[in-house]
Amino acid sequence: MYLETPPRLIETRLFSAMPDKFRRKGERTDWADANRPGVPTDSFIEGPSFDKDANLYIVDIPFGRIFRIAPDGEWSLAIEYEGWPNGLKIAADGRILVADYRHGIMEFDARAGRIAPVLTSRNSESFRGCNDLHLASNGDIYFTDQGQTGLHDPSGRVYRLTQSGRLDCLIDTGISPNGLVLDPTETVLFVAMTRDNAVWRLPFMKDGSVSKVGRFCSLFGTSGPDGMTMDAKGRLFVGHASLGHVFVFAPNGELIARVKSCAGPNCTNVAIGGAKKDRLYITESATGSVLVADIGGLNS
């Protein structure tokens, strides 16, 4: 995973944990029964994304909740609804888009406290279970339709919903497609394939289709890569859902750093924040914690 220099170790600290008043202790949900059988689950947070006022929005999948965490770490419930919000991204214009495992792609109006569907099906067929999304600079929405796919059923899909409303299926052979992100030139899409324990690289052709899809990196563990983000220098930050780390890869695929969880092993999603974009925020889902790491040193 590296050539000459071992990856730098970056420690984390707790930014904020879900207050007890929001934890649903002792409650069972269909989502937890299917995805965390036998494990007490009072929350399962993912999808961190910052608004223009530096509030951090996150989702709580099993209980259909979206939270707002203020810069000082204080939590407030933004909405609770009948859904399983999985991924969340805030656009430059302030739109809040949600990949909902039950309903498809949704839009959350934080001012009004309402959530409404954007896209619920393809050719009258429901999605298998939307997981995460990424917003291109032109407004196109890239999202994954993961469902329960894996090595036994490599049929996960990656879609692009264009500004004009056209829905393109970019790949339909995904092994549990999860987090995704475009490179800085927006000519390559990276997709975490959780149950392949790898990140796939999808280069775009001139007509917008993908070709020569390959594995950018391979990992290990009982789960796999989950949420991802990329900085302006093209370094890929990959949250791993069972190894308690976020792995940082250079544009050539070399592992240059590992960001170690100070909480549990379920580092599911990541977001870059801070005034200088020098902090990495991580959802540690099982403990309901948001961690933070200083990543400014990667530039030295």
Tab-separated table of C-alpha atoms in Angstrom:
chain	number	residue	atom	x	y	z
A	1	MET	CA	0.000	0.000	0.000
A	2	TYR	CA	3.048	2.277	0.132
A	3	LEU	CA	6.387	2.400	-1.679
A	4	GLU	CA	9.143	4.040	0.377
A	5	THR	CA	7.718	5.911	3.356
A	6	PRO	CA	5.302	4.286	5.840
A	7	PRO	CA	2.017	6.165	6.235
A	8	ARG	CA	1.914	8.981	8.745
A	9	LEU	CA	-0.206	8.361	11.857
A	10	ILE	CA	-2.715	11.102	12.664
A	11	GLU	CA	-4.599	10.956	15.952
A	12	THR	CA	-8.193	12.037	16.501
A	13	ARG	CA	-10.094	13.602	19.365
A	14	LEU	CA	-13.763	13.748	20.195
A	15	PHE	CA	-15.578	16.692	18.647
A	16	SER	CA	-19.037	15.828	19.917
A	17	ALA	CA	-21.093	12.773	20.877
A	18	MET	CA	-24.835	12.297	20.606
A	19	PRO	CA	-26.442	13.424	23.878
A	20	ASP	CA	-28.247	10.772	25.904
A	21	LYS	CA	-31.579	12.522	25.397
A	22	PHE	CA	-31.446	11.632	21.695
A	23	ARG	CA	-30.358	8.016	22.075
A	24	ARG	CA	-33.089	5.418	21.517
A	25	LYS	CA	-31.909	2.858	24.016
A	26	GLY	CA	-33.708	-0.467	24.019
A	27	GLU	CA	-35.636	0.224	20.804
A	28	ARG	CA	-35.504	-2.263	17.920
A	29	THR	CA	-35.745	-1.284	14.272
A	30	ASP	CA	-35.996	-3.276	11.064
A	31	TRP	CA	-32.803	-1.617	9.836
A	32	ALA	CA	-30.791	-2.652	12.895
A	33	ASP	CA	-32.255	-6.178	12.873
A	34	ALA	CA	-31.054	-6.620	9.279
A	35	ASN	CA	-27.731	-4.782	9.418
A	36	ARG	CA	-26.616	-5.138	13.061
A	37	PRO	CA	-28.324	-8.338	14.274
A	38	GLY	CA	-27.994	-8.909	17.986
A	39	VAL	CA	-26.142	-5.637	18.568
A	40	PRO	CA	-27.884	-2.972	20.690
A	41	THR	CA	-28.254	0.057	18.425
A	42	ASP	CA	-29.465	3.310	19.966
A	43	SER	CA	-28.300	5.261	16.902
A	44	PHE	CA	-26.161	4.840	13.795
A	45	ILE	CA	-24.873	8.135	12.466
A	46	GLU	CA	-23.398	8.884	9.039
A	47	GLY	CA	-23.419	11.510	6.295
A	48	PRO	CA	-21.536	14.542	7.711
A	49	SER	CA	-21.794	17.718	5.641
A	50	PHE	CA	-21.258	21.399	6.539
A	51	ASP	CA	-23.533	24.311	5.711
A	52	LYS	CA	-22.282	27.846	5.070
A	53	ASP	CA	-22.526	28.686	8.780
A	54	ALA	CA	-20.251	25.769	9.762
A	55	ASN	CA	-23.122	23.717	11.181
A	56	LEU	CA	-22.509	20.013	10.671
A	57	TYR	CA	-25.486	17.964	9.496
A	58	ILE	CA	-25.545	14.207	10.057
A	59	VAL	CA	-28.089	11.420	9.654
A	60	ASP	CA	-29.214	8.700	12.053
A	61	ILE	CA	-30.219	5.832	9.767
A	62	PRO	CA	-32.341	3.441	11.869
A	63	PHE	CA	-34.508	6.155	13.424
A	64	GLY	CA	-35.035	8.356	10.370
A	65	ARG	CA	-33.427	11.435	11.865
A	66	ILE	CA	-31.282	14.315	10.659
A	67	PHE	CA	-29.334	16.299	13.234
A	68	ARG	CA	-27.633	19.672	13.169
A	69	ILE	CA	-24.451	20.044	15.226
A	70	ALA	CA	-23.425	23.646	15.896
A	71	PRO	CA	-19.774	24.740	15.743
A	72	ASP	CA	-19.629	24.485	19.539
A	73	GLY	CA	-20.741	20.830	19.396
A	74	GLU	CA	-24.361	21.308	20.499
A	75	TRP	CA	-26.888	18.939	18.889
A	76	SER	CA	-30.399	19.744	17.709
A	77	LEU	CA	-32.903	17.538	15.907
A	78	ALA	CA	-33.605	18.948	12.454
A	79	ILE	CA	-36.214	16.380	11.405
A	80	GLU	CA	-37.533	12.898	12.160
A	81	TYR	CA	-39.504	11.107	9.450
A	82	GLU	CA	-40.432	7.660	8.120
A	83	GLY	CA	-37.247	6.838	6.269
A	84	TRP	CA	-33.691	5.577	6.542
A	85	PRO	CA	-31.468	8.548	5.617
A	86	ASN	CA	-28.045	7.161	4.762
A	87	GLY	CA	-25.999	9.796	2.925
A	88	LEU	CA	-26.297	13.590	3.043
A	89	LYS	CA	-24.640	16.376	1.092
A	90	ILE	CA	-25.137	20.141	1.147
A	91	ALA	CA	-24.801	21.917	-2.203
A	92	ALA	CA	-23.086	25.269	-2.714
A	93	ASP	CA	-26.506	26.919	-2.973
A	94	GLY	CA	-27.564	25.460	0.376
A	95	ARG	CA	-29.744	22.621	-0.888
A	96	ILE	CA	-29.607	19.594	1.412
A	97	LEU	CA	-29.846	16.314	-0.489
A	98	VAL	CA	-30.274	12.932	1.154
A	99	ALA	CA	-29.758	9.382	-0.097
A	100	ASP	CA	-32.512	7.479	1.687
A	101	TYR	CA	-32.333	3.687	1.732
A	102	ARG	CA	-36.117	3.407	1.738
A	103	HIS	CA	-37.201	6.231	-0.520
A	104	GLY	CA	-34.417	7.157	-2.938
A	105	ILE	CA	-33.042	10.673	-3.346
A	106	MET	CA	-34.683	13.293	-1.141
A	107	GLU	CA	-34.332	17.026	-0.506
A	108	PHE	CA	-34.503	18.415	3.017
A	109	ASP	CA	-35.726	21.968	3.589
A	110	ALA	CA	-34.109	22.850	6.901
A	111	ARG	CA	-35.985	26.141	7.273
A	112	ALA	CA	-39.396	24.557	6.825
A	113	GLY	CA	-38.478	21.266	8.499
A	114	ARG	CA	-39.786	19.269	5.530
A	115	ILE	CA	-38.310	16.498	3.411
A	116	ALA	CA	-39.587	15.661	-0.071
A	117	PRO	CA	-38.686	13.169	-2.807
A	118	VAL	CA	-36.466	14.128	-5.728
A	119	LEU	CA	-36.152	10.700	-7.357
A	120	THR	CA	-37.806	7.518	-6.078
A	121	SER	CA	-37.482	5.064	-8.965
A	122	ARG	CA	-35.974	4.271	-12.331
A	123	ASN	CA	-38.330	3.236	-15.137
A	124	SER	CA	-41.025	2.557	-12.493
A	125	GLU	CA	-38.658	0.184	-10.634
A	126	SER	CA	-37.780	1.062	-7.048
A	127	PHE	CA	-34.146	1.402	-6.050
A	128	ARG	CA	-32.560	-1.436	-4.093
A	129	GLY	CA	-31.376	0.869	-1.341
A	130	CYS	CA	-29.667	4.204	-1.997
A	131	ASN	CA	-26.598	4.705	0.167
A	132	ASP	CA	-24.620	7.858	-0.561
A	133	LEU	CA	-24.363	10.764	-2.983
A	134	HIS	CA	-21.936	13.333	-4.344
A	135	LEU	CA	-22.684	16.670	-5.995
A	136	ALA	CA	-20.775	17.823	-9.056
A	137	SER	CA	-19.996	21.501	-9.604
A	138	ASN	CA	-22.600	21.689	-12.397
A	139	GLY	CA	-25.345	20.362	-10.124
A	140	ASP	CA	-25.359	16.754	-11.315
A	141	ILE	CA	-26.046	14.236	-8.525
A	142	TYR	CA	-24.019	11.031	-8.398
A	143	PHE	CA	-25.410	8.351	-6.093
A	144	THR	CA	-25.035	4.696	-5.211
A	145	ASP	CA	-27.786	2.076	-5.098
A	146	GLN	CA	-26.271	-0.502	-2.789
A	147	GLY	CA	-29.048	-2.611	-1.310
A	148	GLN	CA	-27.721	-5.895	0.048
A	149	THR	CA	-25.308	-6.513	-2.834
A	150	GLY	CA	-21.906	-8.108	-2.343
A	151	LEU	CA	-19.574	-10.708	-3.787
A	152	HIS	CA	-22.535	-13.112	-3.892
A	153	ASP	CA	-24.581	-10.597	-5.931
A	154	PRO	CA	-22.407	-8.046	-7.771
A	155	SER	CA	-25.290	-5.976	-9.104
A	156	GLY	CA	-25.003	-2.696	-7.209
A	157	ARG	CA	-25.515	0.417	-9.286
A	158	VAL	CA	-23.970	3.845	-9.589
A	159	TYR	CA	-26.135	6.575	-11.086
A	160	ARG	CA	-25.854	10.142	-12.311
A	161	LEU	CA	-28.911	12.398	-12.213
A	162	THR	CA	-28.185	15.345	-14.489
A	163	GLN	CA	-29.432	18.880	-14.053
A	164	SER	CA	-31.789	18.289	-16.979
A	165	GLY	CA	-33.361	15.332	-15.191
A	166	ARG	CA	-31.741	12.532	-17.207
A	167	LEU	CA	-30.796	9.470	-15.173
A	168	ASP	CA	-27.679	7.612	-16.332
A	169	CYS	CA	-26.681	4.217	-14.956
A	170	LEU	CA	-22.877	4.350	-14.986
A	171	ILE	CA	-22.269	0.860	-13.648
A	172	ASP	CA	-24.497	-2.053	-12.650
A	173	THR	CA	-21.909	-4.591	-11.525
A	174	GLY	CA	-20.935	-2.961	-8.243
A	175	ILE	CA	-19.979	-5.055	-5.219
A	176	SER	CA	-21.833	-3.053	-2.563
A	177	PRO	CA	-21.283	0.506	-3.898
A	178	ASN	CA	-21.160	2.958	-1.017
A	179	GLY	CA	-19.392	6.335	-0.719
A	180	LEU	CA	-18.327	8.168	-3.857
A	181	VAL	CA	-16.465	11.306	-4.849
A	182	LEU	CA	-15.226	13.047	-7.999
A	183	ASP	CA	-11.586	14.005	-8.434
A	184	PRO	CA	-10.759	17.761	-8.613
A	185	THR	CA	-10.974	17.767	-12.431
A	186	GLU	CA	-14.312	15.915	-12.308
A	187	THR	CA	-13.069	13.473	-14.940
A	188	VAL	CA	-12.815	10.449	-12.624
A	189	LEU	CA	-15.318	9.060	-10.127
A	190	PHE	CA	-14.107	7.044	-7.142
A	191	VAL	CA	-16.551	4.590	-5.554
A	192	ALA	CA	-16.106	2.633	-2.325
A	193	MET	CA	-17.143	-0.991	-2.880
A	194	THR	CA	-17.625	-2.043	0.715
A	195	ARG	CA	-17.915	-5.806	0.391
A	196	ASP	CA	-15.154	-5.936	-2.203
A	197	ASN	CA	-13.009	-4.120	0.400
A	198	ALA	CA	-11.758	-1.847	-2.347
A	199	VAL	CA	-12.156	1.554	-3.966
A	200	TRP	CA	-12.930	1.474	-7.665
A	201	ARG	CA	-11.777	4.130	-10.135
A	202	LEU	CA	-14.260	5.057	-12.893
A	203	PRO	CA	-12.754	7.281	-15.633
A	204	PHE	CA	-15.210	9.224	-17.797
A	205	MET	CA	-15.237	9.069	-21.582
A	206	LYS	CA	-16.107	12.057	-23.771
A	207	ASP	CA	-19.763	11.025	-23.914
A	208	GLY	CA	-20.026	10.904	-20.122
A	209	SER	CA	-19.981	7.100	-19.839
A	210	VAL	CA	-17.326	5.224	-17.874
A	211	SER	CA	-14.755	2.783	-19.203
A	212	LYS	CA	-11.635	0.943	-18.060
A	213	VAL	CA	-12.985	0.711	-14.516
A	214	GLY	CA	-10.361	-0.619	-12.119
A	215	ARG	CA	-9.473	-1.023	-8.459
A	216	PHE	CA	-7.699	2.065	-7.163
A	217	CYS	CA	-6.815	0.416	-3.858
A	218	SER	CA	-7.617	-2.712	-1.856
A	219	LEU	CA	-8.122	-2.986	1.895
A	220	PHE	CA	-9.025	-5.726	4.372
A	221	GLY	CA	-11.231	-6.416	7.382
A	222	THR	CA	-14.684	-7.693	8.253
A	223	SER	CA	-16.354	-4.734	6.594
A	224	GLY	CA	-14.803	-2.331	4.104
A	225	PRO	CA	-14.451	1.226	2.820
A	226	ASP	CA	-17.507	3.369	3.393
A	227	GLY	CA	-17.702	7.156	3.033
A	228	MET	CA	-15.049	9.170	1.218
A	229	THR	CA	-13.964	12.698	0.471
A	230	MET	CA	-11.143	14.259	-1.535
A	231	ASP	CA	-9.122	17.428	-0.994
A	232	ALA	CA	-8.066	19.979	-3.580
A	233	LYS	CA	-4.776	18.145	-4.123
A	234	GLY	CA	-6.534	14.940	-5.121
A	235	ARG	CA	-5.829	13.036	-1.917
A	236	LEU	CA	-8.533	10.506	-1.178
A	237	PHE	CA	-9.800	10.072	2.408
A	238	VAL	CA	-11.467	6.678	2.899
A	239	GLY	CA	-13.408	5.807	6.029
A	240	HIS	CA	-13.244	2.114	6.890
A	241	ALA	CA	-16.273	0.637	8.648
A	242	SER	CA	-14.436	-2.005	10.690
A	243	LEU	CA	-10.772	-1.022	11.049
A	244	GLY	CA	-11.175	2.155	13.109
A	245	HIS	CA	-9.290	4.300	10.613
A	246	VAL	CA	-9.603	6.749	7.777
A	247	PHE	CA	-6.976	5.930	5.172
A	248	VAL	CA	-5.455	8.722	3.070
A	249	PHE	CA	-4.284	7.879	-0.437
A	250	ALA	CA	-2.164	9.988	-2.775
A	251	PRO	CA	-3.398	10.491	-6.364
A	252	ASN	CA	-1.201	7.576	-7.483
A	253	GLY	CA	-2.883	5.224	-4.974
A	254	GLU	CA	-0.098	5.167	-2.392
A	255	LEU	CA	-1.163	5.145	1.261
A	256	ILE	CA	0.341	8.285	2.816
A	257	ALA	CA	-1.491	8.548	6.153
A	258	ARG	CA	-3.873	6.780	8.497
A	259	VAL	CA	-6.199	8.683	10.792
A	260	LYS	CA	-6.864	6.580	13.901
A	261	SER	CA	-10.201	6.591	15.730
A	262	CYS	CA	-10.139	7.463	19.420
A	263	ALA	CA	-13.581	5.883	19.778
A	264	GLY	CA	-14.841	2.699	18.111
A	265	PRO	CA	-13.896	0.886	14.890
A	266	ASN	CA	-16.835	2.008	12.711
A	267	CYS	CA	-15.390	5.009	10.871
A	268	THR	CA	-18.122	5.338	8.285
A	269	ASN	CA	-18.120	8.832	6.794
A	270	VAL	CA	-15.851	11.841	6.529
A	271	ALA	CA	-15.976	15.542	5.757
A	272	ILE	CA	-13.283	18.197	5.500
A	273	GLY	CA	-13.955	21.362	7.492
A	274	GLY	CA	-12.349	24.247	9.316
A	275	ALA	CA	-11.707	27.759	8.039
A	276	LYS	CA	-8.533	26.562	6.343
A	277	LYS	CA	-9.960	23.167	5.314
A	278	ASP	CA	-7.399	21.586	7.608
A	279	ARG	CA	-9.644	19.425	9.783
A	280	LEU	CA	-11.170	16.054	9.071
A	281	TYR	CA	-14.479	15.182	10.726
A	282	ILE	CA	-15.369	11.507	11.065
A	283	THR	CA	-18.576	9.744	12.079
A	284	GLU	CA	-17.909	6.791	14.355
A	285	SER	CA	-21.319	5.289	13.891
A	286	ALA	CA	-21.622	2.655	16.603
A	287	THR	CA	-20.785	5.050	19.456
A	288	GLY	CA	-22.685	8.005	17.990
A	289	SER	CA	-19.505	10.094	18.021
A	290	VAL	CA	-18.094	12.710	15.685
A	291	LEU	CA	-14.299	12.787	15.769
A	292	VAL	CA	-11.945	15.437	14.448
A	293	ALA	CA	-8.335	15.293	13.274
A	294	ASP	CA	-5.875	17.954	12.216
A	295	ILE	CA	-4.785	17.250	8.650
A	296	GLY	CA	-2.902	20.461	7.929
A	297	GLY	CA	0.344	18.579	8.471
A	298	LEU	CA	-0.209	16.588	5.283
A	299	ASN	CA	0.946	19.667	3.385
A	300	SER	CA	4.371	19.642	5.078
